[in-house]
mmCIF file of C-alpha atoms in Angstrom:
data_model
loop_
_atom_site.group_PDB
_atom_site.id
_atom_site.type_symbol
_atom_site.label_atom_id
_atom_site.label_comp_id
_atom_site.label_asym_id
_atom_site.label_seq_id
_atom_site.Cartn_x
_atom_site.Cartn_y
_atom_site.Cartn_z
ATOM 1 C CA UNK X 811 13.543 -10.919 -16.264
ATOM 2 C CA UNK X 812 10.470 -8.401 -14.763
ATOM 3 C CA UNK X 813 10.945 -4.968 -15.901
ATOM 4 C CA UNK X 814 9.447 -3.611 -12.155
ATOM 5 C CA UNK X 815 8.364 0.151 -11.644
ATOM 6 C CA UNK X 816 6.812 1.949 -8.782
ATOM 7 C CA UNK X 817 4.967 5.129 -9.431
ATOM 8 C CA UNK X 818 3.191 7.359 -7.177
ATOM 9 C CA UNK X 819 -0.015 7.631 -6.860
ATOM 10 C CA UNK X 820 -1.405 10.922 -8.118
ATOM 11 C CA UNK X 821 -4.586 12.928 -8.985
ATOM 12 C CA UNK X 822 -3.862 11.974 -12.886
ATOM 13 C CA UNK X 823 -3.594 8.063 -12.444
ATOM 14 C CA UNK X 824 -5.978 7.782 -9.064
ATOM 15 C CA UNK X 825 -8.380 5.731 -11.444
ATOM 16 C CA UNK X 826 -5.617 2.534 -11.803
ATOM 17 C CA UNK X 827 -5.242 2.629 -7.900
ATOM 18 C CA UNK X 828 -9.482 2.444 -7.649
ATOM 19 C CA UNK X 829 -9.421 -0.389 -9.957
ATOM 20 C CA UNK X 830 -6.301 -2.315 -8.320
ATOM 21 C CA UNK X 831 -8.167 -2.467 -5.146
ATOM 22 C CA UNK X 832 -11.600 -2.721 -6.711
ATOM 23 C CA UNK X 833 -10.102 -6.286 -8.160
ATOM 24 C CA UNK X 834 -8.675 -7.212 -4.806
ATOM 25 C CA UNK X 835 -12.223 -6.140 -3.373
ATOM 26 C CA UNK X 836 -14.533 -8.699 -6.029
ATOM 27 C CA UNK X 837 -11.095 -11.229 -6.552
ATOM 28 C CA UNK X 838 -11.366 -9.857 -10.358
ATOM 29 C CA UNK X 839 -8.962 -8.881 -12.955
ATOM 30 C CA UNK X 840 -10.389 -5.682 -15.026
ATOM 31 C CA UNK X 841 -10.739 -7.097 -18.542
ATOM 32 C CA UNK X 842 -12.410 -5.032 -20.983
ATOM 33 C CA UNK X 843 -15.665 -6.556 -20.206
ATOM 34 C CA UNK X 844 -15.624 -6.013 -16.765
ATOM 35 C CA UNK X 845 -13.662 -2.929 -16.422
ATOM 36 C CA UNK X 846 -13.493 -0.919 -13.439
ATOM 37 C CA UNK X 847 -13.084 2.547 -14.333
ATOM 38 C CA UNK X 848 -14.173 5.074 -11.851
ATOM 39 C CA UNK X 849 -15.025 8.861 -13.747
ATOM 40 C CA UNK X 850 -13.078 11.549 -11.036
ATOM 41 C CA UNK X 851 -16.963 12.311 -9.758
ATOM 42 C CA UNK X 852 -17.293 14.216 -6.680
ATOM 43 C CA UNK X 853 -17.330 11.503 -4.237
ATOM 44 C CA UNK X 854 -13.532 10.232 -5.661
ATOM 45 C CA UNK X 855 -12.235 14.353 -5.681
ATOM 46 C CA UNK X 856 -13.122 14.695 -2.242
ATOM 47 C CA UNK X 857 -11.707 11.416 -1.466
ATOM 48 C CA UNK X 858 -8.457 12.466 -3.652
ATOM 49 C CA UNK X 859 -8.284 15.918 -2.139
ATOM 50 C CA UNK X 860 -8.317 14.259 1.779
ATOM 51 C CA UNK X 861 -5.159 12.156 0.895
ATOM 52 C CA UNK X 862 -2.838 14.475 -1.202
ATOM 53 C CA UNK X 863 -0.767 15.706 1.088
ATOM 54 C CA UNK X 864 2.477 14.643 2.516
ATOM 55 C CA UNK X 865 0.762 12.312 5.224
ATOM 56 C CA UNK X 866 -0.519 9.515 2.774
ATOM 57 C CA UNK X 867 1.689 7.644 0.840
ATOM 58 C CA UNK X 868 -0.040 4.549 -2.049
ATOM 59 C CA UNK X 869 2.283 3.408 -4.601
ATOM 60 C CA UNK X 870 1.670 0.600 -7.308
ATOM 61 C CA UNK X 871 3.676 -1.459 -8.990
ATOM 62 C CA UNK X 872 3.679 -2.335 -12.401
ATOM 63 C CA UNK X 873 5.239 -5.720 -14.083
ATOM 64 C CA UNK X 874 6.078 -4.943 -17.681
ATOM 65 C CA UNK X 875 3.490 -2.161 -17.628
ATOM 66 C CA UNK X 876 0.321 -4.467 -15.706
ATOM 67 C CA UNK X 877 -0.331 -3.603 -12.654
ATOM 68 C CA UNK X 878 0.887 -5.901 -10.471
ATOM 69 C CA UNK X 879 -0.341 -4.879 -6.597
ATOM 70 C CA UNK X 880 0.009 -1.246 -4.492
ATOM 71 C CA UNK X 881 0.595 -0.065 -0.884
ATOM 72 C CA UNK X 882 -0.871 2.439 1.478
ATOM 73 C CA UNK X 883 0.851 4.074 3.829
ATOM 74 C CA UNK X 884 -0.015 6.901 6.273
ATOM 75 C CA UNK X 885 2.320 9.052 8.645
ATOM 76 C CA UNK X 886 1.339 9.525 11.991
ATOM 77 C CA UNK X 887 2.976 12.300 13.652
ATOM 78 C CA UNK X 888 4.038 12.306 17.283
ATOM 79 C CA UNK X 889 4.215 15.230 19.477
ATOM 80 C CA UNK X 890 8.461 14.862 20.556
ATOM 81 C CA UNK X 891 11.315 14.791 19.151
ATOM 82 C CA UNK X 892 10.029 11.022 16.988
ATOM 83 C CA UNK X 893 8.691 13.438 14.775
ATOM 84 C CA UNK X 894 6.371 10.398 13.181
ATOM 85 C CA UNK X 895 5.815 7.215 12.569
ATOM 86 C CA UNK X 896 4.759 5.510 8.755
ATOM 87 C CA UNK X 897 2.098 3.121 9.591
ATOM 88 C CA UNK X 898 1.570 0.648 6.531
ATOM 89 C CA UNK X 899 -1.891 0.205 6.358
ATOM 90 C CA UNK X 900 -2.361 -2.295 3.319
ATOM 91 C CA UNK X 901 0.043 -4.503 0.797
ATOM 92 C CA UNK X 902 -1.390 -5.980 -1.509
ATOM 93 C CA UNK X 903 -0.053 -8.554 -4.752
ATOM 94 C CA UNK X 904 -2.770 -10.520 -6.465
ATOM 95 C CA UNK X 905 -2.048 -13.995 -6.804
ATOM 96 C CA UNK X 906 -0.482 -13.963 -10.457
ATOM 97 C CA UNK X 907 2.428 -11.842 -9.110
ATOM 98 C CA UNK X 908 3.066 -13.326 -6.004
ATOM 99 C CA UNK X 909 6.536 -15.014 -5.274
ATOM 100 C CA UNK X 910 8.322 -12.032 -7.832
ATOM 101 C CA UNK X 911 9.362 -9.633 -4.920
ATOM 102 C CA UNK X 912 7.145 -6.759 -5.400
ATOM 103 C CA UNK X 913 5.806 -6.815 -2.062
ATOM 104 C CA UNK X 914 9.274 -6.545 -1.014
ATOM 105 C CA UNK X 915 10.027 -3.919 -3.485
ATOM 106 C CA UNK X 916 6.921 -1.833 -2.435
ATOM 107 C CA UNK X 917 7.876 -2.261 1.621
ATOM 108 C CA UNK X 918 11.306 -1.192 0.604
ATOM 109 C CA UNK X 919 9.946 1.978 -1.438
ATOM 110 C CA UNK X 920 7.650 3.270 1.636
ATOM 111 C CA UNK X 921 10.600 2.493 3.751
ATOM 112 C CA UNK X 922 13.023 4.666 2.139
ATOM 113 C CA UNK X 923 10.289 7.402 1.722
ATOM 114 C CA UNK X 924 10.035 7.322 5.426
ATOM 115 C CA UNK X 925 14.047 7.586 6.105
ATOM 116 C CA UNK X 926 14.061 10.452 3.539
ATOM 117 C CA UNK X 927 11.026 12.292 5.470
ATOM 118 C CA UNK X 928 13.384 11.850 8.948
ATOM 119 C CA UNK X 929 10.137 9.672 10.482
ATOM 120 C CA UNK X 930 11.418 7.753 13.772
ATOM 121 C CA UNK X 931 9.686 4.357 12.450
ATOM 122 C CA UNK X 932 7.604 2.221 9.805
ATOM 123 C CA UNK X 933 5.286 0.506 11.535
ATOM 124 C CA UNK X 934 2.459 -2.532 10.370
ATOM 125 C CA UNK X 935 0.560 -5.067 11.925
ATOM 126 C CA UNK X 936 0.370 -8.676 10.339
ATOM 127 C CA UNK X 937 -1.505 -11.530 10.759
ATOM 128 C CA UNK X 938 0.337 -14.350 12.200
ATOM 129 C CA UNK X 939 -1.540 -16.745 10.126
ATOM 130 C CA UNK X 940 0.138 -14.754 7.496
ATOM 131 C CA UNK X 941 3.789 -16.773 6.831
ATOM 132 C CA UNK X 942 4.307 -15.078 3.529
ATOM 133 C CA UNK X 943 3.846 -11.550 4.882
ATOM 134 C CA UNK X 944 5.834 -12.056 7.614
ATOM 135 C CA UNK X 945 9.123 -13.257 5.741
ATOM 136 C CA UNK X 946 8.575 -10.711 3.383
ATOM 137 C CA UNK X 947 8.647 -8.071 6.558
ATOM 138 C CA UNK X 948 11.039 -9.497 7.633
ATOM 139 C CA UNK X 949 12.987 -9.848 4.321
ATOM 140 C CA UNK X 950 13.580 -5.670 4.756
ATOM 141 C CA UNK X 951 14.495 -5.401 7.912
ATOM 142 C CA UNK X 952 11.742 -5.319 9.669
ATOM 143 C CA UNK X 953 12.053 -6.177 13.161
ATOM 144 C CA UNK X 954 8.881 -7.840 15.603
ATOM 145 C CA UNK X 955 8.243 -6.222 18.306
ATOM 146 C CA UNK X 956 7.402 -9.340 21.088
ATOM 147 C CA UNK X 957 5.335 -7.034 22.976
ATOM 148 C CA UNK X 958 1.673 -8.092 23.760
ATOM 149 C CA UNK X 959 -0.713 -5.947 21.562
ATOM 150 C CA UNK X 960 -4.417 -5.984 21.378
ATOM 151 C CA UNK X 961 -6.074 -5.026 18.258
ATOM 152 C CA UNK X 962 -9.286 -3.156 18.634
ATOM 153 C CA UNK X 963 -11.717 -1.641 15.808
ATOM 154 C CA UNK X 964 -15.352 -0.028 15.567
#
């Protein structure tokens, strides 16, 4: 049995998020050799003080205290009575965790953070080449929308 936390992502602890996605960026566990510490330099506070606020959302999960993947999350507020929508932006479980239900757990966690805030929906896109993401989606309730959509990006 896992022993499974999610914690928050604050100023104090920024540094583990940096090198979670720093090892899904190169496809490299930190080891002490390698390690991927960033110092809070002025480039990383100015990045820190742009999401702490009650629009972003990243929470990691640890697996008896490893790190063991994290999720981003933004709210998107709408100018009616929908009050906003959380828009996942990125999951993410390297490969050693996979198949354990933390993706699950971390969908569920920005989920309830966005019924708690009163937000009208949680919204992502997936790839459809992307079987695993889309049963674990669909594992919480998530419901796809058949509607045509275009992605574009600059």
């Amino acid at each position: 049995m896992q022993n499974m936390e999610i914690i928050k992502i604050t100023k104090e602890n920024y540094s583990e998020f940096t090198e979670m996605t720093e090892w899904r960026r190169v496809g490299e566990k930190p080891t002490l050799e390698n390690e991927f510490k960033l110092a809070l330099d002025e480039d990383v506070i100015g990045l820190w003080n742009l999401i702490n606020n009650d629009l972003m959302h990243i929470y990691m999960a640890l697996v008896d205290n490893q790190k063991a993947g994290y999720i981003s999350a933004s709210v998107i507020p709408k100018p009616d009575k929908r009050l906003g929508t959380m828009f996942v932006d990125e999951l993410w479980v390297p490969e050693e965790f996979r198949g354990r239900g933390i993706a699950k757990t971390l969908m569920s966690k920005v989920i309830s953070v966005s019924e708690e805030m009163g937000l009208w929906k949680t919204r992502l896109y997936v790839d459809a080449e992307n079987p695993s993401g889309i049963k674990c989606y669909e594992g919480v309730g998530m419901i796809r929308d058949e509607a045509t959509c275009f992605f574009y990006q600059k």
